[in-house]
GROMACS .gro file of C-alpha atoms in nm:
model
  333
    1GLY     CA    1  -0.886  -0.526   1.408
    2GLY     CA    2  -0.895  -0.251   1.660
    3GLY     CA    3  -0.715   0.014   1.463
    4GLU     CA    4  -0.640   0.157   1.121
    5ILE     CA    5  -0.398  -0.040   0.902
    6THR     CA    6  -0.143   0.222   0.794
    7CYS     CA    7   0.070   0.008   0.557
    8CYS     CA    8   0.125  -0.351   0.452
    9VAL     CA    9   0.374  -0.561   0.254
   10LEU     CA   10   0.414  -0.918   0.145
   11VAL     CA   11   0.726  -1.105   0.261
   12LYS     CA   12   0.742  -1.437   0.085
   13ASP     CA   13   0.422  -1.621   0.189
   14ASP     CA   14   0.343  -1.386   0.481
   15LEU     CA   15   0.157  -1.054   0.503
   16TYR     CA   16   0.297  -0.788   0.732
   17LEU     CA   17   0.041  -0.534   0.851
   18ALA     CA   18   0.119  -0.223   1.053
   19VAL     CA   19  -0.161  -0.118   1.282
   20LYS     CA   20  -0.052   0.211   1.441
   21SER     CA   21   0.280   0.121   1.610
   22HIS     CA   22   0.229  -0.257   1.605
   23LEU     CA   23   0.321  -0.517   1.340
   24LEU     CA   24   0.093  -0.815   1.277
   25VAL     CA   25   0.226  -1.105   1.063
   26TYR     CA   26  -0.034  -1.329   0.894
   27SER     CA   27   0.012  -1.635   0.676
   28THR     CA   28  -0.133  -1.600   0.329
   29ARG     CA   29  -0.175  -1.981   0.315
   30ASN     CA   30  -0.428  -2.017   0.597
   31ALA     CA   31  -0.476  -1.662   0.732
   32ALA     CA   32  -0.316  -1.766   1.072
   33LEU     CA   33  -0.176  -1.496   1.288
   34LEU     CA   34   0.201  -1.570   1.326
   35HIS     CA   35   0.338  -1.284   1.522
   36VAL     CA   36   0.267  -0.961   1.691
   37GLN     CA   37   0.543  -0.703   1.752
   38LYS     CA   38   0.547  -0.348   1.889
   39LEU     CA   39   0.783  -0.152   1.664
   40GLY     CA   40   0.795   0.174   1.859
   41SER     CA   41   0.580   0.453   1.995
   42SER     CA   42   0.475   0.629   1.668
   43GLU     CA   43   0.252   0.528   1.373
   44VAL     CA   44   0.434   0.307   1.124
   45THR     CA   45   0.443   0.446   0.769
   46GLY     CA   46   0.660   0.203   0.580
   47LEU     CA   47   0.753  -0.167   0.583
   48SER     CA   48   0.991  -0.357   0.357
   49PRO     CA   49   1.243  -0.642   0.364
   50SER     CA   50   1.599  -0.515   0.336
   51PRO     CA   51   1.743  -0.549  -0.021
   52THR     CA   52   2.076  -0.659   0.134
   53ASN     CA   53   1.951  -0.907   0.394
   54SER     CA   54   1.625  -1.092   0.352
   55GLN     CA   55   1.605  -1.167   0.727
   56GLN     CA   56   1.591  -0.800   0.808
   57LEU     CA   57   1.279  -0.572   0.807
   58LEU     CA   58   1.309  -0.197   0.739
   59VAL     CA   59   1.050   0.020   0.928
   60THR     CA   60   0.978   0.392   0.903
   61SER     CA   61   0.755   0.587   1.139
   62ARG     CA   62   0.573   0.916   1.158
   63ASP     CA   63   0.815   1.044   1.425
   64GLY     CA   64   1.099   1.036   1.177
   65THR     CA   65   1.275   0.714   1.284
   66VAL     CA   66   1.410   0.451   1.051
   67SER     CA   67   1.469   0.108   1.203
   68VAL     CA   68   1.607  -0.229   1.113
   69TRP     CA   69   1.462  -0.543   1.283
   70ASP     CA   70   1.589  -0.899   1.272
   71MET     CA   71   1.288  -1.107   1.162
   72THR     CA   72   1.435  -1.430   1.311
   73ASP     CA   73   1.417  -1.328   1.671
   74TRP     CA   74   1.259  -0.974   1.644
   75THR     CA   75   1.547  -0.782   1.796
   76LEU     CA   76   1.601  -0.412   1.710
   77MET     CA   77   1.935  -0.397   1.527
   78ARG     CA   78   1.971  -0.021   1.457
   79ARG     CA   79   1.762   0.291   1.451
   80ILE     CA   80   1.826   0.642   1.315
   81THR     CA   81   1.637   0.963   1.294
   82ALA     CA   82   1.558   1.117   0.953
   83GLY     CA   83   1.512   1.465   1.090
   84SER     CA   84   1.148   1.500   0.980
   85SER     CA   85   0.838   1.297   0.971
   86VAL     CA   86   0.870   1.000   0.730
   87SER     CA   87   0.573   0.942   0.497
   88HIS     CA   88   0.703   0.677   0.250
   89LEU     CA   89   0.974   0.406   0.240
   90LEU     CA   90   1.095   0.316  -0.109
   91VAL     CA   91   1.298  -0.003  -0.156
   92SER     CA   92   1.407  -0.185  -0.470
   93ARG     CA   93   1.538  -0.542  -0.446
   94SER     CA   94   1.791  -0.450  -0.715
   95SER     CA   95   1.957  -0.165  -0.530
   96GLU     CA   96   2.181  -0.135  -0.223
   97HIS     CA   97   2.021   0.198  -0.144
   98ILE     CA   98   1.683   0.288  -0.001
   99PHE     CA   99   1.494   0.616  -0.035
  100ILE     CA  100   1.298   0.779   0.249
  101VAL     CA  101   1.038   1.050   0.188
  102THR     CA  102   1.016   1.307   0.462
  103THR     CA  103   0.771   1.595   0.510
  104ASP     CA  104   0.807   1.918   0.697
  105SER     CA  105   0.658   2.262   0.723
  106GLU     CA  106   0.839   2.573   0.610
  107SER     CA  107   0.660   2.910   0.639
  108GLY     CA  108   0.330   2.731   0.649
  109LYS     CA  109   0.403   2.526   0.340
  110THR     CA  110   0.473   2.150   0.307
  111VAL     CA  111   0.827   2.064   0.207
  112THR     CA  112   0.888   1.713   0.085
  113THR     CA  113   1.242   1.567   0.072
  114ILE     CA  114   1.361   1.240  -0.077
  115GLN     CA  115   1.662   1.112   0.118
  116LYS     CA  116   1.899   0.843  -0.011
  117HIS     CA  117   2.043   0.601   0.248
  118CYS     CA  118   2.255   0.291   0.255
  119ALA     CA  119   2.029  -0.009   0.305
  120ALA     CA  120   2.284  -0.204   0.515
  121THR     CA  121   2.388   0.075   0.754
  122LEU     CA  122   2.106   0.332   0.712
  123ALA     CA  123   2.383   0.595   0.668
  124HIS     CA  124   2.248   0.910   0.493
  125ILE     CA  125   2.408   0.958   0.151
  126SER     CA  126   2.234   1.256  -0.007
  127ASP     CA  127   1.902   1.444  -0.048
  128SER     CA  128   1.792   1.348  -0.400
  129LEU     CA  129   1.510   1.593  -0.436
  130ILE     CA  130   1.343   1.878  -0.240
  131ILE     CA  131   0.982   1.962  -0.339
  132ARG     CA  132   0.804   2.263  -0.201
  133LYS     CA  133   0.457   2.143  -0.301
  134PRO     CA  134   0.235   1.865  -0.161
  135CYS     CA  135   0.315   1.530  -0.324
  136ASP     CA  136   0.193   1.174  -0.265
  137ASN     CA  137   0.180   0.816  -0.394
  138PHE     CA  138   0.558   0.765  -0.411
  139ARG     CA  139   0.671   0.441  -0.578
  140ILE     CA  140   1.011   0.313  -0.697
  141SER     CA  141   1.092   0.114  -1.008
  142SER     CA  142   1.205  -0.244  -0.986
  143CYS     CA  143   1.557  -0.145  -1.094
  144GLY     CA  144   1.570   0.137  -0.832
  145ASN     CA  145   1.670   0.393  -1.087
  146PHE     CA  146   1.339   0.587  -1.104
  147ILE     CA  147   1.078   0.710  -0.859
  148MET     CA  148   0.723   0.807  -0.956
  149PHE     CA  149   0.495   1.028  -0.750
  150THR     CA  150   0.185   1.235  -0.803
  151ARG     CA  151   0.136   1.610  -0.754
  152ASP     CA  152  -0.228   1.705  -0.788
  153THR     CA  153  -0.313   1.606  -1.147
  154ARG     CA  154   0.045   1.533  -1.262
  155VAL     CA  155   0.258   1.223  -1.265
  156ARG     CA  156   0.620   1.315  -1.199
  157VAL     CA  157   0.930   1.093  -1.237
  158ILE     CA  158   1.275   1.141  -1.084
  159ASN     CA  159   1.598   0.971  -1.204
  160THR     CA  160   1.762   0.861  -0.877
  161SER     CA  161   2.111   0.873  -1.038
  162THR     CA  162   2.097   1.222  -1.189
  163CYS     CA  163   1.816   1.371  -0.972
  164ALA     CA  164   1.654   1.495  -1.294
  165THR     CA  165   1.274   1.514  -1.285
  166PHE     CA  166   1.013   1.537  -1.563
  167THR     CA  167   0.632   1.520  -1.593
  168ARG     CA  168   0.533   1.185  -1.738
  169TYR     CA  169   0.160   1.246  -1.762
  170ALA     CA  170  -0.077   1.539  -1.705
  171HIS     CA  171  -0.430   1.432  -1.615
  172ASP     CA  172  -0.748   1.635  -1.594
  173THR     CA  173  -0.843   1.533  -1.234
  174ASP     CA  174  -0.655   1.483  -0.907
  175LEU     CA  175  -0.480   1.152  -0.886
  176CYS     CA  176  -0.522   0.928  -0.583
  177ALA     CA  177  -0.345   0.590  -0.637
  178VAL     CA  178  -0.037   0.448  -0.813
  179SER     CA  179   0.074   0.097  -0.889
  180LEU     CA  180   0.396  -0.018  -1.070
  181HIS     CA  181   0.433  -0.353  -1.246
  182PRO     CA  182   0.717  -0.544  -1.064
  183ASN     CA  183   0.878  -0.670  -1.376
  184ARG     CA  184   0.778  -0.431  -1.657
  185ASN     CA  185   0.786  -0.058  -1.721
  186LEU     CA  186   0.415  -0.042  -1.687
  187ALA     CA  187   0.233   0.187  -1.443
  188ALA     CA  188  -0.128   0.243  -1.345
  189VAL     CA  189  -0.253   0.568  -1.199
  190ALA     CA  190  -0.611   0.626  -1.073
  191ASP     CA  191  -0.811   0.949  -1.022
  192VAL     CA  192  -1.073   1.045  -0.770
  193ASN     CA  193  -1.349   0.972  -1.022
  194GLY     CA  194  -1.257   0.607  -1.059
  195ARG     CA  195  -1.071   0.616  -1.397
  196ILE     CA  196  -0.746   0.411  -1.430
  197CYS     CA  197  -0.477   0.524  -1.672
  198LEU     CA  198  -0.215   0.274  -1.790
  199LEU     CA  199   0.116   0.421  -1.874
  200ASN     CA  200   0.348   0.206  -2.088
  201ASP     CA  201   0.721   0.280  -2.073
  202TRP     CA  202   0.663   0.527  -1.790
  203ILE     CA  203   1.034   0.587  -1.731
  204ILE     CA  204   1.080   0.731  -2.082
  205LYS     CA  205   1.044   1.113  -2.103
  206GLY     CA  206   0.814   1.228  -2.384
  207CYS     CA  207   0.637   0.888  -2.414
  208GLU     CA  208   0.264   0.969  -2.425
  209GLU     CA  209   0.110   0.632  -2.468
  210VAL     CA  210  -0.187   0.617  -2.223
  211THR     CA  211  -0.475   0.372  -2.199
  212VAL     CA  212  -0.780   0.472  -1.994
  213GLN     CA  213  -1.016   0.218  -1.843
  214HIS     CA  214  -1.322   0.303  -1.623
  215TRP     CA  215  -1.560   0.105  -1.406
  216HIS     CA  216  -1.528   0.238  -1.048
  217ALA     CA  217  -1.785   0.502  -0.965
  218ASN     CA  218  -1.584   0.626  -0.676
  219GLN     CA  219  -1.216   0.695  -0.585
  220VAL     CA  220  -0.996   0.392  -0.642
  221GLY     CA  221  -0.858   0.272  -0.307
  222GLY     CA  222  -0.592   0.025  -0.409
  223MET     CA  223  -0.438  -0.144  -0.721
  224GLY     CA  224  -0.185  -0.414  -0.787
  225PHE     CA  225  -0.033  -0.593  -1.092
  226ALA     CA  226  -0.007  -0.969  -1.118
  227PRO     CA  227   0.377  -1.028  -1.133
  228ARG     CA  228   0.367  -1.282  -1.421
  229SER     CA  229   0.125  -1.099  -1.646
  230ASP     CA  230  -0.024  -0.763  -1.733
  231VAL     CA  231  -0.341  -0.831  -1.535
  232LEU     CA  232  -0.436  -0.539  -1.303
  233PHE     CA  233  -0.648  -0.572  -0.992
  234SER     CA  234  -0.825  -0.270  -0.847
  235GLY     CA  235  -1.077  -0.196  -0.567
  236GLY     CA  236  -1.240   0.087  -0.390
  237ALA     CA  237  -1.548   0.195  -0.195
  238GLU     CA  238  -1.776  -0.034  -0.396
  239SER     CA  239  -1.633  -0.333  -0.213
  240VAL     CA  240  -1.574  -0.508  -0.550
  241LEU     CA  241  -1.251  -0.659  -0.669
  242VAL     CA  242  -1.200  -0.580  -1.038
  243LYS     CA  243  -0.973  -0.787  -1.256
  244TRP     CA  244  -0.856  -0.601  -1.575
  245LEU     CA  245  -0.738  -0.801  -1.873
  246ASP     CA  246  -0.699  -0.628  -2.202
  247GLY     CA  247  -0.917  -0.345  -2.082
  248GLN     CA  248  -1.207  -0.577  -1.995
  249PRO     CA  249  -1.327  -0.597  -1.628
  250GLN     CA  250  -1.415  -0.916  -1.438
  251PHE     CA  251  -1.582  -0.872  -1.102
  252LEU     CA  252  -1.569  -1.036  -0.757
  253PRO     CA  253  -1.848  -0.852  -0.555
  254ARG     CA  254  -1.946  -0.831  -0.193
  255ILE     CA  255  -1.588  -0.822  -0.048
  256GLY     CA  256  -1.694  -0.638   0.265
  257GLY     CA  257  -1.558  -0.293   0.342
  258GLY     CA  258  -1.412  -0.057   0.091
  259ILE     CA  259  -1.084  -0.201  -0.053
  260LYS     CA  260  -0.779  -0.004   0.055
  261HIS     CA  261  -0.484  -0.221  -0.033
  262VAL     CA  262  -0.434  -0.478  -0.309
  263LEU     CA  263  -0.119  -0.700  -0.294
  264CYS     CA  264  -0.018  -0.966  -0.542
  265PRO     CA  265   0.242  -1.225  -0.432
  266GLU     CA  266   0.500  -1.374  -0.664
  267SER     CA  267   0.322  -1.713  -0.653
  268GLY     CA  268   0.051  -1.561  -0.873
  269ASP     CA  269  -0.230  -1.783  -0.740
  270ILE     CA  270  -0.383  -1.538  -0.485
  271VAL     CA  271  -0.459  -1.171  -0.431
  272VAL     CA  272  -0.449  -1.024  -0.080
  273LEU     CA  273  -0.698  -0.745   0.009
  274VAL     CA  274  -0.708  -0.516   0.306
  275THR     CA  275  -1.034  -0.328   0.357
  276GLU     CA  276  -1.133  -0.012   0.544
  277ASP     CA  277  -1.305  -0.216   0.818
  278THR     CA  278  -0.968  -0.363   0.910
  279ALA     CA  279  -1.046  -0.695   0.746
  280LEU     CA  280  -0.804  -0.923   0.559
  281HIS     CA  281  -0.927  -1.117   0.258
  282ILE     CA  282  -0.726  -1.376   0.061
  283VAL     CA  283  -0.875  -1.435  -0.289
  284SER     CA  284  -0.797  -1.747  -0.478
  285LEU     CA  285  -0.747  -1.671  -0.854
  286ASN     CA  286  -0.798  -2.039  -0.945
  287THR     CA  287  -1.160  -2.029  -0.813
  288TRP     CA  288  -1.208  -1.653  -0.819
  289SER     CA  289  -1.348  -1.653  -0.474
  290VAL     CA  290  -1.252  -1.547  -0.119
  291LYS     CA  291  -1.043  -1.830   0.028
  292PHE     CA  292  -0.998  -1.684   0.374
  293LYS     CA  293  -1.137  -1.379   0.558
  294LEU     CA  294  -1.043  -1.233   0.891
  295CYS     CA  295  -1.234  -0.929   1.016
  296ASN     CA  296  -1.341  -0.732   1.313
  297ILE     CA  297  -1.653  -0.570   1.169
  298LEU     CA  298  -1.763  -0.404   1.488
  299LYS     CA  299  -1.560  -0.225   1.742
  300ARG     CA  300  -1.585  -0.391   2.079
  301GLN     CA  301  -1.624  -0.254   2.422
  302GLN     CA  302  -1.527  -0.385   2.763
  303ASP     CA  303  -1.815  -0.445   3.010
  304THR     CA  304  -1.783  -0.379   3.378
  305ALA     CA  305  -1.660  -0.733   3.440
  306GLY     CA  306  -1.379  -0.681   3.192
  307LYS     CA  307  -1.523  -0.930   2.941
  308THR     CA  308  -1.543  -0.852   2.566
  309ARG     CA  309  -1.899  -0.842   2.443
  310ALA     CA  310  -2.051  -0.789   2.096
  311THR     CA  311  -2.208  -0.452   2.045
  312THR     CA  312  -2.490  -0.509   1.812
  313ASP     CA  313  -2.857  -0.621   1.835
  314ILE     CA  314  -3.169  -0.658   1.631
  315SER     CA  315  -3.504  -0.503   1.739
  316SER     CA  316  -3.796  -0.727   1.824
  317SER     CA  317  -3.970  -0.621   1.503
  318GLY     CA  318  -3.672  -0.722   1.303
  319SER     CA  319  -3.668  -0.384   1.116
  320ASP     CA  320  -3.387  -0.211   1.302
  321VAL     CA  321  -3.024  -0.292   1.379
  322VAL     CA  322  -2.881  -0.124   1.687
  323PHE     CA  323  -2.512  -0.063   1.733
  324ALA     CA  324  -2.329   0.040   2.049
  325ALA     CA  325  -2.030   0.135   1.836
  326THR     CA  326  -1.962   0.248   1.481
  327PRO     CA  327  -1.995  -0.046   1.234
  328GLY     CA  328  -1.708  -0.093   0.990
  329HIS     CA  329  -1.943  -0.241   0.727
  330LEU     CA  330  -2.299  -0.384   0.718
  331GLN     CA  331  -2.439  -0.604   0.443
  332VAL     CA  332  -2.804  -0.712   0.412
  333PHE     CA  333  -2.893  -1.025   0.209
   0.00000   0.00000   0.00000
């Protein structure tokens, strides 16, 4: 707790969380904190194991730096500057190249550039695409040959080999979240009204097969596919984890804060959730229940003696709850 989680990634059985400029490593087996590392002076925007060396971690930051860290002894191996603020890091395990999404302002307008770099040396190879309109939700295919992103109501796809782009899907409402299946050409895109659209064969231009499923009443916060099946997990402000199988939802309610990130490890027996109140939840799919939960529901303050104290109390009548800080989430049973 203590800060906003800007990005997260699973590395084998461990969860890597970026909180501002710091990295926190947790075990998904017992939720134990394994390591804390300061990665720089700027907010971290991307984390990924290197596709050419599983012992190295790639890190991008808001200040435009791209770094490589050795995960065995946490030494900084190399660092370059991308030239502009980095918003996304795109890595495929099947490619020796990585893609860095940078944003800059030109005459008051946002300019987005997708840079291609060598994963081993971080050497800049080329600029694959320059977009002069706001874009978000960049994701890369498992083969590394295609990148999907959203631009308002449209889903756009770029071929990383030819740099050709096309519109894969045009929606009627702004899109807010994207998830790609790790082993199939299956994508899920969600809109601000809670609808989820499944796109089969999303890398094929002209393919218009779309399946819409709807349960969320609010904007979808995070989604993730189970690696070994077509099961999709989603969550949002309702604090409910939804499991989608053949279009039918199954619910795990009362998670805590609004769900922001959904991660599905290769093992296939758990789902990892990160919520808006900076809490970590590990859900067992065998029992369909929360296995571990780590949270810092309330911000804490230091008293004059330098000791940490809780900042909440209940009135004598029992009808009011008093907070000395902003609560991340409050549930009444």
